PDB file of C-alpha atoms in Angstrom:
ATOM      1  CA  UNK A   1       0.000   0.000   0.000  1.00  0.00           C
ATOM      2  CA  UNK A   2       1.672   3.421  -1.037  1.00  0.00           C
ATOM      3  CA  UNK A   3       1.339   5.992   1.562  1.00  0.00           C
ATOM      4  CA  UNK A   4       1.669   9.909   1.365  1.00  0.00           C
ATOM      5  CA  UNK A   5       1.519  12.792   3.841  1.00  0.00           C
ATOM      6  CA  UNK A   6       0.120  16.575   3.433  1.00  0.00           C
ATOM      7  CA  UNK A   7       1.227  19.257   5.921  1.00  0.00           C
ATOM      8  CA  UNK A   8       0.101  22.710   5.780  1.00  0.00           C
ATOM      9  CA  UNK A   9      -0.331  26.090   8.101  1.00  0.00           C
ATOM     10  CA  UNK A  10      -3.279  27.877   9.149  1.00  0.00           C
ATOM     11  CA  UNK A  11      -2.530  31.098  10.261  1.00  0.00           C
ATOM     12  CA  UNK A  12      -4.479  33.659  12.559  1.00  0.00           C
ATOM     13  CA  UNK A  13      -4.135  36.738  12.668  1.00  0.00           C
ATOM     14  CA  UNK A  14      -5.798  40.238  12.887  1.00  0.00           C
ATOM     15  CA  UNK A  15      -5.821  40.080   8.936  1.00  0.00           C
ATOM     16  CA  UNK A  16      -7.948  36.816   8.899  1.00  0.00           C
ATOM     17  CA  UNK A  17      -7.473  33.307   8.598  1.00  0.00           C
ATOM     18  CA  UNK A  18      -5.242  32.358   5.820  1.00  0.00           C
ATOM     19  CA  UNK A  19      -3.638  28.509   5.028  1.00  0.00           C
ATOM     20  CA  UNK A  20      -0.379  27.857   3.541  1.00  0.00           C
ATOM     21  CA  UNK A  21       0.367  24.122   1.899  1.00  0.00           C
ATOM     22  CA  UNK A  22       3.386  23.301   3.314  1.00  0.00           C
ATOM     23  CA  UNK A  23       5.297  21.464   0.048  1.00  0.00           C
ATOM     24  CA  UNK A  24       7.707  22.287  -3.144  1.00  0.00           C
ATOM     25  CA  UNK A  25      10.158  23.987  -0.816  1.00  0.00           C
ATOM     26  CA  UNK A  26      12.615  22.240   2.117  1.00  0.00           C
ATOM     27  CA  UNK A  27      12.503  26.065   4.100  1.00  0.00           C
ATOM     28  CA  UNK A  28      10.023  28.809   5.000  1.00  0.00           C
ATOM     29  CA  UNK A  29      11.072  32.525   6.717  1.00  0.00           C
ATOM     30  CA  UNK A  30       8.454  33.935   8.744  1.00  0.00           C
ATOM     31  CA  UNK A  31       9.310  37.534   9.954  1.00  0.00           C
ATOM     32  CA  UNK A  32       7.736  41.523   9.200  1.00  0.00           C
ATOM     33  CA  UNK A  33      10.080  41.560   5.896  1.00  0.00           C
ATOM     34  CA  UNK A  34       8.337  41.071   2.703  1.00  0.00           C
ATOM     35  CA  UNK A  35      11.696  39.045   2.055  1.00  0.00           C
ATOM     36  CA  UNK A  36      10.054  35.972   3.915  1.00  0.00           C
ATOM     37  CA  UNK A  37       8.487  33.209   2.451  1.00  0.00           C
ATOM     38  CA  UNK A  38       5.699  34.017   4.938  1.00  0.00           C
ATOM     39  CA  UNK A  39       4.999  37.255   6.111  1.00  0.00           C
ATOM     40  CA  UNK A  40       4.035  38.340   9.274  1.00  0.00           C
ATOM     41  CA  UNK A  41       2.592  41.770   9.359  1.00  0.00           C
ATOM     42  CA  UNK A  42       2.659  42.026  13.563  1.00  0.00           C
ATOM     43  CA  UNK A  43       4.856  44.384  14.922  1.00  0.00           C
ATOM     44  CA  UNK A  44       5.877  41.727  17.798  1.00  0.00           C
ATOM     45  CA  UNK A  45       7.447  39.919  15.039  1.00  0.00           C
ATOM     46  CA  UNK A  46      11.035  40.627  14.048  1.00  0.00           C
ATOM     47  CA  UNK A  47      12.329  41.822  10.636  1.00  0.00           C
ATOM     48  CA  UNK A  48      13.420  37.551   9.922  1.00  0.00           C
ATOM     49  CA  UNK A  49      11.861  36.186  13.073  1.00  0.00           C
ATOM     50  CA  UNK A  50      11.749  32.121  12.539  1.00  0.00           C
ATOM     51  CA  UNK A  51      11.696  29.296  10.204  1.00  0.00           C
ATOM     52  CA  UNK A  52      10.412  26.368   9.170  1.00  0.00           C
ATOM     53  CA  UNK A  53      12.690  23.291   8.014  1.00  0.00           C
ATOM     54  CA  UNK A  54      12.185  19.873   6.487  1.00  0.00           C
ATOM     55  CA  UNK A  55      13.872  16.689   6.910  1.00  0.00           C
ATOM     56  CA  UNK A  56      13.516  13.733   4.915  1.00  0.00           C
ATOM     57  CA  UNK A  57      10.348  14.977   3.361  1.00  0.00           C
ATOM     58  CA  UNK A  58       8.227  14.120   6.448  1.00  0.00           C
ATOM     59  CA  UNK A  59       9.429  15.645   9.736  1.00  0.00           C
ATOM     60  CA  UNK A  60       9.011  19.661  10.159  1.00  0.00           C
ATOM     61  CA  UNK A  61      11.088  21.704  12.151  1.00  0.00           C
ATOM     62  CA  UNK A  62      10.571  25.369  13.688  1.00  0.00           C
ATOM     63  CA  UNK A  63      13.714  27.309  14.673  1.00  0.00           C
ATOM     64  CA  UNK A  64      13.429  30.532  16.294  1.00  0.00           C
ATOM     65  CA  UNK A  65      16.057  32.735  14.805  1.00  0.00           C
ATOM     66  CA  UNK A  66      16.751  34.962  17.950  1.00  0.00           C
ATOM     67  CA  UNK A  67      13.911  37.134  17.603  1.00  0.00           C
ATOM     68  CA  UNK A  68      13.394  40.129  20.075  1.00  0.00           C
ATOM     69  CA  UNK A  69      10.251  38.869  21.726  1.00  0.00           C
ATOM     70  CA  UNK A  70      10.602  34.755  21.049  1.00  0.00           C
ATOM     71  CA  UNK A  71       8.211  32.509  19.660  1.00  0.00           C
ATOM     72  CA  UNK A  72       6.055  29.972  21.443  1.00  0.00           C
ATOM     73  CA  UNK A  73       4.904  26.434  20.769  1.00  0.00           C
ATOM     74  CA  UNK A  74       1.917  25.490  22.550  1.00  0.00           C
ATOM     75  CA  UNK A  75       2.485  28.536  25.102  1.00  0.00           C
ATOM     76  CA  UNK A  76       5.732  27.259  25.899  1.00  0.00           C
ATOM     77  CA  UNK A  77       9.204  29.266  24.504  1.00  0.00           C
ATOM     78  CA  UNK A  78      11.255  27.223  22.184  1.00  0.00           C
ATOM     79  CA  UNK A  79      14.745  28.011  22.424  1.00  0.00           C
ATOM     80  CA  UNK A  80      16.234  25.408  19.886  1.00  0.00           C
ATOM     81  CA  UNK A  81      15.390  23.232  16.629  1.00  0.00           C
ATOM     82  CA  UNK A  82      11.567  21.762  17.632  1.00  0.00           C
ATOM     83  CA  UNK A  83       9.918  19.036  15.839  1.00  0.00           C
ATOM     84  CA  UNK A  84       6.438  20.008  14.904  1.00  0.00           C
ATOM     85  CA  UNK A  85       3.591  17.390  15.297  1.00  0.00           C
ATOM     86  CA  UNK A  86      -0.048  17.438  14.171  1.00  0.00           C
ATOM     87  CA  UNK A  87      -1.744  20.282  15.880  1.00  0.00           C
ATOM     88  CA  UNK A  88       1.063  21.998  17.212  1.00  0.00           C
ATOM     89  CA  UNK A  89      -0.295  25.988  17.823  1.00  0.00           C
ATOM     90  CA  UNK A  90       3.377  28.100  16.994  1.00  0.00           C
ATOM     91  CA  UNK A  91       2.385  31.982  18.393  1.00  0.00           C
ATOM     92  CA  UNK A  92       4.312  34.836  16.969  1.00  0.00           C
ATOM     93  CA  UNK A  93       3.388  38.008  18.910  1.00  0.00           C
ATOM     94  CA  UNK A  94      -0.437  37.897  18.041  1.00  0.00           C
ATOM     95  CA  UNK A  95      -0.158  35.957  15.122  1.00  0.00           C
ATOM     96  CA  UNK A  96      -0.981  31.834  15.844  1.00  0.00           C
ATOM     97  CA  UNK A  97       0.102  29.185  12.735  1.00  0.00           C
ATOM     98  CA  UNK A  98      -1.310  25.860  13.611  1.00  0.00           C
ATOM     99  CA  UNK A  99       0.186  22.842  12.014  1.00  0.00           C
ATOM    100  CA  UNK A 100      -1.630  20.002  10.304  1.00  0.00           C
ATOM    101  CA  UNK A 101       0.047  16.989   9.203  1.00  0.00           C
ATOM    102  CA  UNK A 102      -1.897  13.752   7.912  1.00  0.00           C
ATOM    103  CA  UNK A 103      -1.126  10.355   6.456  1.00  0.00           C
ATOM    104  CA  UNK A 104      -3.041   9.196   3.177  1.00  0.00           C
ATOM    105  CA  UNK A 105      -3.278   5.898   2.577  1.00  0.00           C
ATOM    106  CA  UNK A 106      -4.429   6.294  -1.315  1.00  0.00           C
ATOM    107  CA  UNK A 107      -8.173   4.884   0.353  1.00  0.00           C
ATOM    108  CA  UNK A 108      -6.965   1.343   0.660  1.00  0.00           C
ATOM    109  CA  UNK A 109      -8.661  -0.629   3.417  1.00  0.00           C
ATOM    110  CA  UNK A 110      -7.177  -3.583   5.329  1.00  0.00           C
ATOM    111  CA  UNK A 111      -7.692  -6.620   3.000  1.00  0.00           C
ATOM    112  CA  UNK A 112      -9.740  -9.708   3.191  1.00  0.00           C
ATOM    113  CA  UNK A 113      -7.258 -12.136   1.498  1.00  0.00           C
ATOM    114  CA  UNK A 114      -6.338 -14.311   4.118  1.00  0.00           C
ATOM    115  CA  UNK A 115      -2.800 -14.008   2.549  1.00  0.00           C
ATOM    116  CA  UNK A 116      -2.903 -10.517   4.008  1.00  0.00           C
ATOM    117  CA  UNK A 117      -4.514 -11.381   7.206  1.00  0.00           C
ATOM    118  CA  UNK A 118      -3.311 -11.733  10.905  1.00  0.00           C
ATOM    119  CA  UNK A 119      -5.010 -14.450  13.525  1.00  0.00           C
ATOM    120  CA  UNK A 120      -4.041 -12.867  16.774  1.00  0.00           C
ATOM    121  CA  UNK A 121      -4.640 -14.743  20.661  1.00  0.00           C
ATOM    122  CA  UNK A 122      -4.943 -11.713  22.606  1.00  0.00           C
ATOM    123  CA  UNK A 123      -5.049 -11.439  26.633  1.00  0.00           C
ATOM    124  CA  UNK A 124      -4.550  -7.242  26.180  1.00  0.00           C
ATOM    125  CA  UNK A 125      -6.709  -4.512  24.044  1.00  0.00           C
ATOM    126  CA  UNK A 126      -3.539  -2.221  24.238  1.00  0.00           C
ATOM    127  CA  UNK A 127      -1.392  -4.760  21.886  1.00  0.00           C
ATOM    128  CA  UNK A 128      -4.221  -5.613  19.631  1.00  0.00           C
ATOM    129  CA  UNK A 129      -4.833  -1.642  18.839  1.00  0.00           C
ATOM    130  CA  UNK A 130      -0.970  -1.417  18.212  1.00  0.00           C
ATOM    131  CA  UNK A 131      -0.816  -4.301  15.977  1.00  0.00           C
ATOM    132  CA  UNK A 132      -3.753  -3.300  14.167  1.00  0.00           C
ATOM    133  CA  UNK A 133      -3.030   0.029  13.632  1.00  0.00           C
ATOM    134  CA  UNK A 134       0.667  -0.455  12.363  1.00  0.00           C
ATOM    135  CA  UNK A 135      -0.065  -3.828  10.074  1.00  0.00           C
ATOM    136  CA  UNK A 136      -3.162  -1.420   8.694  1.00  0.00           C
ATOM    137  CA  UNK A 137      -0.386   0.580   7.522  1.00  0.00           C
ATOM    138  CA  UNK A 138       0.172  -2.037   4.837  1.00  0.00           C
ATOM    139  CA  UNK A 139      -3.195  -2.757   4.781  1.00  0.00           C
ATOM    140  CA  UNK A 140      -2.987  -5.810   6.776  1.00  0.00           C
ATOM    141  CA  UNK A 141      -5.931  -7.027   8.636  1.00  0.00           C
ATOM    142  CA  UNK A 142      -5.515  -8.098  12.229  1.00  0.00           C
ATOM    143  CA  UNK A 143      -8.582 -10.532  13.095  1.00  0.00           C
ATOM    144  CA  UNK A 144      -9.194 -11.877  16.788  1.00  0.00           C
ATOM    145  CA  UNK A 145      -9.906 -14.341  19.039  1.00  0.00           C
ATOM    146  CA  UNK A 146     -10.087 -14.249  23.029  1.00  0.00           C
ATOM    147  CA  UNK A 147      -9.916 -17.750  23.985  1.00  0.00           C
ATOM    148  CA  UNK A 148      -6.960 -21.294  22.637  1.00  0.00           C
ATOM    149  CA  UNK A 149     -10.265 -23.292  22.121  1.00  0.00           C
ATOM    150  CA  UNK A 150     -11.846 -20.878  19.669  1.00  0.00           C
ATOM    151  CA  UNK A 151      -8.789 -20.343  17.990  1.00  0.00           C
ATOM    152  CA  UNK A 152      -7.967 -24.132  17.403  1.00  0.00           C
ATOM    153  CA  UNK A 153     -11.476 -24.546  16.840  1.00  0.00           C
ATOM    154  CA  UNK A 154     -11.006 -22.528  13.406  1.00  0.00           C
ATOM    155  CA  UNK A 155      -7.649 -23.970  12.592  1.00  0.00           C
ATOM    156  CA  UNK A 156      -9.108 -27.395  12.691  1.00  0.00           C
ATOM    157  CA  UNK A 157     -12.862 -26.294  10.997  1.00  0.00           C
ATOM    158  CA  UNK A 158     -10.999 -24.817   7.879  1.00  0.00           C
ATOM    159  CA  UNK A 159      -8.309 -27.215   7.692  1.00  0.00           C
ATOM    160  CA  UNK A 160      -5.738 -26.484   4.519  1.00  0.00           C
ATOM    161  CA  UNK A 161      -8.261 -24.476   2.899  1.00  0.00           C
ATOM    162  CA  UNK A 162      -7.182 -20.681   2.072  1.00  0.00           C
ATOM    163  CA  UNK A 163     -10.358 -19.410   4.409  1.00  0.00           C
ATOM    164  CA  UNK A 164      -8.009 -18.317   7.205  1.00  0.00           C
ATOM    165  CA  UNK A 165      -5.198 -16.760   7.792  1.00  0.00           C
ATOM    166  CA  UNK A 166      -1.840 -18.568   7.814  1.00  0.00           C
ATOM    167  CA  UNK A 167       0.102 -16.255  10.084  1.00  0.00           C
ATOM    168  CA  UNK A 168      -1.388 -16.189  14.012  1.00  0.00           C
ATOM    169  CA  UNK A 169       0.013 -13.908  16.592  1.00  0.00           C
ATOM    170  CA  UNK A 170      -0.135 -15.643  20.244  1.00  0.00           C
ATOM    171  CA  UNK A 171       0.047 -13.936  23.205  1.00  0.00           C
ATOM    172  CA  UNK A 172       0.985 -16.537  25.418  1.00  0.00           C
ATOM    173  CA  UNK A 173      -0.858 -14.868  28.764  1.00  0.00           C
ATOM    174  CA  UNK A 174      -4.257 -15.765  26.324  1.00  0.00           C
ATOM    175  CA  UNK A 175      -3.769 -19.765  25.377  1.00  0.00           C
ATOM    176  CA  UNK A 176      -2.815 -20.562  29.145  1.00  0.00           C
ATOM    177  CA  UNK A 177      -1.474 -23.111  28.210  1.00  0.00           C
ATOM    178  CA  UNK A 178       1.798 -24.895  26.825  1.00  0.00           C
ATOM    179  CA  UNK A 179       2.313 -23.206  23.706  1.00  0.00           C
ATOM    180  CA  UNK A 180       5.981 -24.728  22.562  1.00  0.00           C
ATOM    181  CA  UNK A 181       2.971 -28.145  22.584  1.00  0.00           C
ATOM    182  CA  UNK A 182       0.589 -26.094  20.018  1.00  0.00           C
ATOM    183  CA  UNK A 183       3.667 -24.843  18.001  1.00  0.00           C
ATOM    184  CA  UNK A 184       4.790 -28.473  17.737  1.00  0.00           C
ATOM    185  CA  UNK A 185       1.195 -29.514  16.900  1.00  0.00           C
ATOM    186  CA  UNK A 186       0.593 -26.741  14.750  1.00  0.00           C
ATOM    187  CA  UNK A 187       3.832 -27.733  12.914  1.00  0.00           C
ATOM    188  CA  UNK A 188       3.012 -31.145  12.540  1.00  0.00           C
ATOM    189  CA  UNK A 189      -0.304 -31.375  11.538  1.00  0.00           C
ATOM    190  CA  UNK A 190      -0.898 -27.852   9.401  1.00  0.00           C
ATOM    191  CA  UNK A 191       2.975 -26.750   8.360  1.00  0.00           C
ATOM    192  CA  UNK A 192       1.145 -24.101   6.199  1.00  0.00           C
ATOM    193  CA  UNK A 193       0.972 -22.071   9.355  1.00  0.00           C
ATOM    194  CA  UNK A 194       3.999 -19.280  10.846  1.00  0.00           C
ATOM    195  CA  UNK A 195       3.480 -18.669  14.150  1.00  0.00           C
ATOM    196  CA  UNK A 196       4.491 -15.906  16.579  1.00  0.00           C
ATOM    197  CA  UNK A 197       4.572 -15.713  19.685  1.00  0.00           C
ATOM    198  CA  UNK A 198       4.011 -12.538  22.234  1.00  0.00           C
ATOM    199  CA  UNK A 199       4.047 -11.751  25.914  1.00  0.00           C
ATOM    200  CA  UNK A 200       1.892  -8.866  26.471  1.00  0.00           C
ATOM    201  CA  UNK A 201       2.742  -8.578  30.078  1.00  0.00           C
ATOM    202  CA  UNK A 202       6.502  -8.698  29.431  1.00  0.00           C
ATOM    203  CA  UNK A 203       8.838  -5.500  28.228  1.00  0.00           C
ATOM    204  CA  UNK A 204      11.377  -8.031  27.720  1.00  0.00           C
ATOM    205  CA  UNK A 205      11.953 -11.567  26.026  1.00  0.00           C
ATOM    206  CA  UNK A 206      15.302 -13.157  26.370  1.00  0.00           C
ATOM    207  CA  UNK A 207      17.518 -14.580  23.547  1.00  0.00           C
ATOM    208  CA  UNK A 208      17.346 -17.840  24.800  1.00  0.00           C
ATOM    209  CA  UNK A 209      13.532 -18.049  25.640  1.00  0.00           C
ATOM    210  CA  UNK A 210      13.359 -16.567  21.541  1.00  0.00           C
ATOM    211  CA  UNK A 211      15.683 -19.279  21.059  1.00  0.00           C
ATOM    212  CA  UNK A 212      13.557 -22.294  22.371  1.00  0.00           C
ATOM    213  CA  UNK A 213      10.406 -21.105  21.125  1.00  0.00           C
ATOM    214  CA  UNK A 214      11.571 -21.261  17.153  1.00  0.00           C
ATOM    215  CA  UNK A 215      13.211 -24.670  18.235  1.00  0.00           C
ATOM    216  CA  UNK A 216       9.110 -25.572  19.233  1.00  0.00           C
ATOM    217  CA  UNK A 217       7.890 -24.579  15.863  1.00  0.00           C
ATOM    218  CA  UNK A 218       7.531 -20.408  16.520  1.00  0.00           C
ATOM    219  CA  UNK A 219       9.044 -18.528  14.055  1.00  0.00           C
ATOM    220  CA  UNK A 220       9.922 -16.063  16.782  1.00  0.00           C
ATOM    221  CA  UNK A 221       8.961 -14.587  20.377  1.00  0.00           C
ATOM    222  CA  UNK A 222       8.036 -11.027  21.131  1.00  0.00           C
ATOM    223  CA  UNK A 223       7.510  -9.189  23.842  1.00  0.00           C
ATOM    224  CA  UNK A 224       4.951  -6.520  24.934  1.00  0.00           C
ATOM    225  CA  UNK A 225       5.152  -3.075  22.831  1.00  0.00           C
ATOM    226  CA  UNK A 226       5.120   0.023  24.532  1.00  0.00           C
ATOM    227  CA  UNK A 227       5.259   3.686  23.097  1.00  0.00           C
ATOM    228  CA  UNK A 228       8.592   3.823  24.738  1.00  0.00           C
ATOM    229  CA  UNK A 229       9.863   1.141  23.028  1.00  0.00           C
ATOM    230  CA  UNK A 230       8.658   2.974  19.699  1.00  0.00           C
ATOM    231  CA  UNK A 231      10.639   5.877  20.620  1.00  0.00           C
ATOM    232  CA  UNK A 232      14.220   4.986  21.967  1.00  0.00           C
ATOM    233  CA  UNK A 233      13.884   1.507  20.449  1.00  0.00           C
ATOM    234  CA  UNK A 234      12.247   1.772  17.117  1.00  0.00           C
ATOM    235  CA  UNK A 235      14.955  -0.286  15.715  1.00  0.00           C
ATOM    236  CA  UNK A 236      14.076  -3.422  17.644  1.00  0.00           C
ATOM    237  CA  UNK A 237      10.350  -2.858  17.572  1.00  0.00           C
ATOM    238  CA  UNK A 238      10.855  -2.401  13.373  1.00  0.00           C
ATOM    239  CA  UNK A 239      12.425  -6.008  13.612  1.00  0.00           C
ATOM    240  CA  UNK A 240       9.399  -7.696  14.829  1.00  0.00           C
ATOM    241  CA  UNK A 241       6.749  -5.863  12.541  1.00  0.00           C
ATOM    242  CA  UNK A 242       8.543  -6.684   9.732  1.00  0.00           C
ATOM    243  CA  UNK A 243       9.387 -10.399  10.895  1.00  0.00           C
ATOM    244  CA  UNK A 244       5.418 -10.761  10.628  1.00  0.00           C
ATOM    245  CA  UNK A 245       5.122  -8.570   6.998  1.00  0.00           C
ATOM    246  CA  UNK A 246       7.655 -10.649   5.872  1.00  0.00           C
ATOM    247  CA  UNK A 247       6.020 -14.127   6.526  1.00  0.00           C
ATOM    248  CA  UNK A 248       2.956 -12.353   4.298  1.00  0.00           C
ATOM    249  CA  UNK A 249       5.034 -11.117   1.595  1.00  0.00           C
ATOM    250  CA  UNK A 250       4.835  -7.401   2.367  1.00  0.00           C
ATOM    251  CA  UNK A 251       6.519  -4.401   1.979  1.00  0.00           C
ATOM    252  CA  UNK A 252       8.617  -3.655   5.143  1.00  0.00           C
ATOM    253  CA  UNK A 253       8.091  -0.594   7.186  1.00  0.00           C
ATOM    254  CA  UNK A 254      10.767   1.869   7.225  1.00  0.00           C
ATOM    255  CA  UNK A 255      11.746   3.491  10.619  1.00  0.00           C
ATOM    256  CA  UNK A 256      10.399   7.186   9.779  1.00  0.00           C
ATOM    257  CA  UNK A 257       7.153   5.773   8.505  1.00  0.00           C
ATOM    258  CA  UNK A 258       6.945   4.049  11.656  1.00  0.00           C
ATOM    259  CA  UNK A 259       8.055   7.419  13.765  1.00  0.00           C
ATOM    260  CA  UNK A 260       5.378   9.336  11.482  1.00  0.00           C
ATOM    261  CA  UNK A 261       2.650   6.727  12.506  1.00  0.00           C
ATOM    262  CA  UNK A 262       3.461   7.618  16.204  1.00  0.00           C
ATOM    263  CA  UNK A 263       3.059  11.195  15.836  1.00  0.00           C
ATOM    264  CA  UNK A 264       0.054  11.384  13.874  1.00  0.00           C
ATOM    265  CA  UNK A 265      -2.027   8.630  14.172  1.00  0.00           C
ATOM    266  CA  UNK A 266      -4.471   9.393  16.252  1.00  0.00           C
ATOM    267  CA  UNK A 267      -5.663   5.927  17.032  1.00  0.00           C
ATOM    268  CA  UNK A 268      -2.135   5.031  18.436  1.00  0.00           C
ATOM    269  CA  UNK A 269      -2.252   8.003  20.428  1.00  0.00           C
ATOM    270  CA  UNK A 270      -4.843   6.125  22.185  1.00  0.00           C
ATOM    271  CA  UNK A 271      -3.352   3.161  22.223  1.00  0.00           C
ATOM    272  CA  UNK A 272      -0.713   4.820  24.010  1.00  0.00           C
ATOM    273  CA  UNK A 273      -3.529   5.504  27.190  1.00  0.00           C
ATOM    274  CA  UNK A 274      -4.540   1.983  26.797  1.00  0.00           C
ATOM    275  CA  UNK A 275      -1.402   0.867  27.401  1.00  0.00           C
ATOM    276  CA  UNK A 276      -0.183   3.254  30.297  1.00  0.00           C
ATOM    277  CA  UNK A 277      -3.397   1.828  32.315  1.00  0.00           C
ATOM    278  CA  UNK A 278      -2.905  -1.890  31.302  1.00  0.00           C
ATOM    279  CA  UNK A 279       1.160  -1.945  32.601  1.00  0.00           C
ATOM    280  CA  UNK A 280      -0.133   0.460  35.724  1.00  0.00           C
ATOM    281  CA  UNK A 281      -2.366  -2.648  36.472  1.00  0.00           C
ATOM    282  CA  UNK A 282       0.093  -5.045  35.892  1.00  0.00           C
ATOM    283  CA  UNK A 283       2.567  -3.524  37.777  1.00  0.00           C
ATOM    284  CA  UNK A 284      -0.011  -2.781  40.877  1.00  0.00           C
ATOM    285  CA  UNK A 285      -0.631  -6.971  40.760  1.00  0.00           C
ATOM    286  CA  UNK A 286       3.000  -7.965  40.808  1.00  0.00           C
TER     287      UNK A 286
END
């Protein structure tokens, strides 16, 4: 699925309302000059008062260039390089730009090919939103089932038949049960199937415990995702999503498509409340 992002400005002022489409250009000026890119007719803006950079065609930065009265970002004085993210409100004397940012997904839905599907076990509603919302991404469904009987139940009712999906996600806190013994079964009697396991109440998963579940028939074993991990360990979080895409013939995920997801996707915004409350509980228990 090919994906593209718009960014613009809408900017307030005393003038009126006026919105600038942030693209063809890699740097704004905002300032009183008419030298700018953007000007800013408010006399607490300086004569070149800020600008606007892009990186890699998706991330947008603000620098204040040492302007006499500063320039705030959601009321708060920015006093170095700030990465701008989807309805960030940057004030300039009287003058407020708001920035909009949004992923397009050229209207493709998640498919219904169970080539392009995901069977996940799940024991937590924070992983399932994650894994749904990144595999959508690629347009990869993530289907669901609560319980290791209703799950084997539709393994065994559909047989070899190409009705269901041939990758499953289990979170082993869900099947209760042993599940190096389903692996083994799974890989015995239907070797059609990959299989993956997850621990959603684990922010770790040892080499050797990854180790002796692909020896049982797993092609790997994950451990819970957290929006920390997305942001000071994107690398090893990339790893696992694109273990999965991989066993369905996808596209991989780059990392800044995976850092753009996290800053404007609103749905993994909440996902990121979800979780919070789900560890809190976890942690309260243990």
């Amino acid at each position: 699925m090919n994906s593209t992002h718009s960014a613009r400005l809408i900017i307030h002022s005393k003038g009126g309302v006026e919105t600038i489409a942030l693209s063809g250009r890699t740097l704004w000026t905002f300032g009183r000059s008419k030298e700018n890119t953007v000007q800013i007719q408010d006399l607490m803006a300086s004569r070149i008062h800020a600008q606007l950079e892009v990186h890699q065609n998706v991330h947008y930065y603000f620098v204040d260039l040492n302007s006499r009265n500063g320039t705030l970002i959601n009321d708060e004085p920015i006093t170095s390089s700030q990465l701008l993210n989807n309805g960030d409100r940057i004030s300039i004397g009287d003058t407020v730009l708001v920035f909009e940012q949004q992923l397009e997904n050229d209207g493709e839905k998640p498919s219904s090919d169970p080539a392009q599907q995901v069977l996940m076990l799940y024991a937590s509603a924070a992983q399932v939103a994650f894994w749904q919302e990144i595999l959508a991404f690629r347009g990869i469904a993530v289907l669901k089932e609560e319980t290791a009987q209703a799950l084997k139940g539709q393994i065994d009712l559909n047989q070899a038949s190409d009705t269901q999906p041939k990758v499953l996600l289990i979170d082993v806190r869900a099947y209760q049960g042993d599940c190096y013994q389903f692996c083994r079964w799974l890989r015995q009697k239907y070797p059609q199937y990959q299989v993956f396991l997850m621990d959603s109440k684990r922010r770790e998963v040892s080499l050797l415990e990854r180790q002796v579940a692909i020896k049982n028939g797993a092609m790997n074993q994950f451990p819970a995702t957290t929006r920390r991990d997305l942001v000071l360990n994107s690398t090893e979080v990339l790893k696992q999503v694109n273990e999965i895409l991989g066993a369905l013939n996808s596209k991989a995920i780059e990392k800044e498509e995976l850092l753009f997801l996290l800053r404007t996707n609103e749905n993994l915004k909440e996902w990121h409340s979800a979780e919070n409350l789900e560890m809190q509980t976890i942690l309260k228990k243990n």
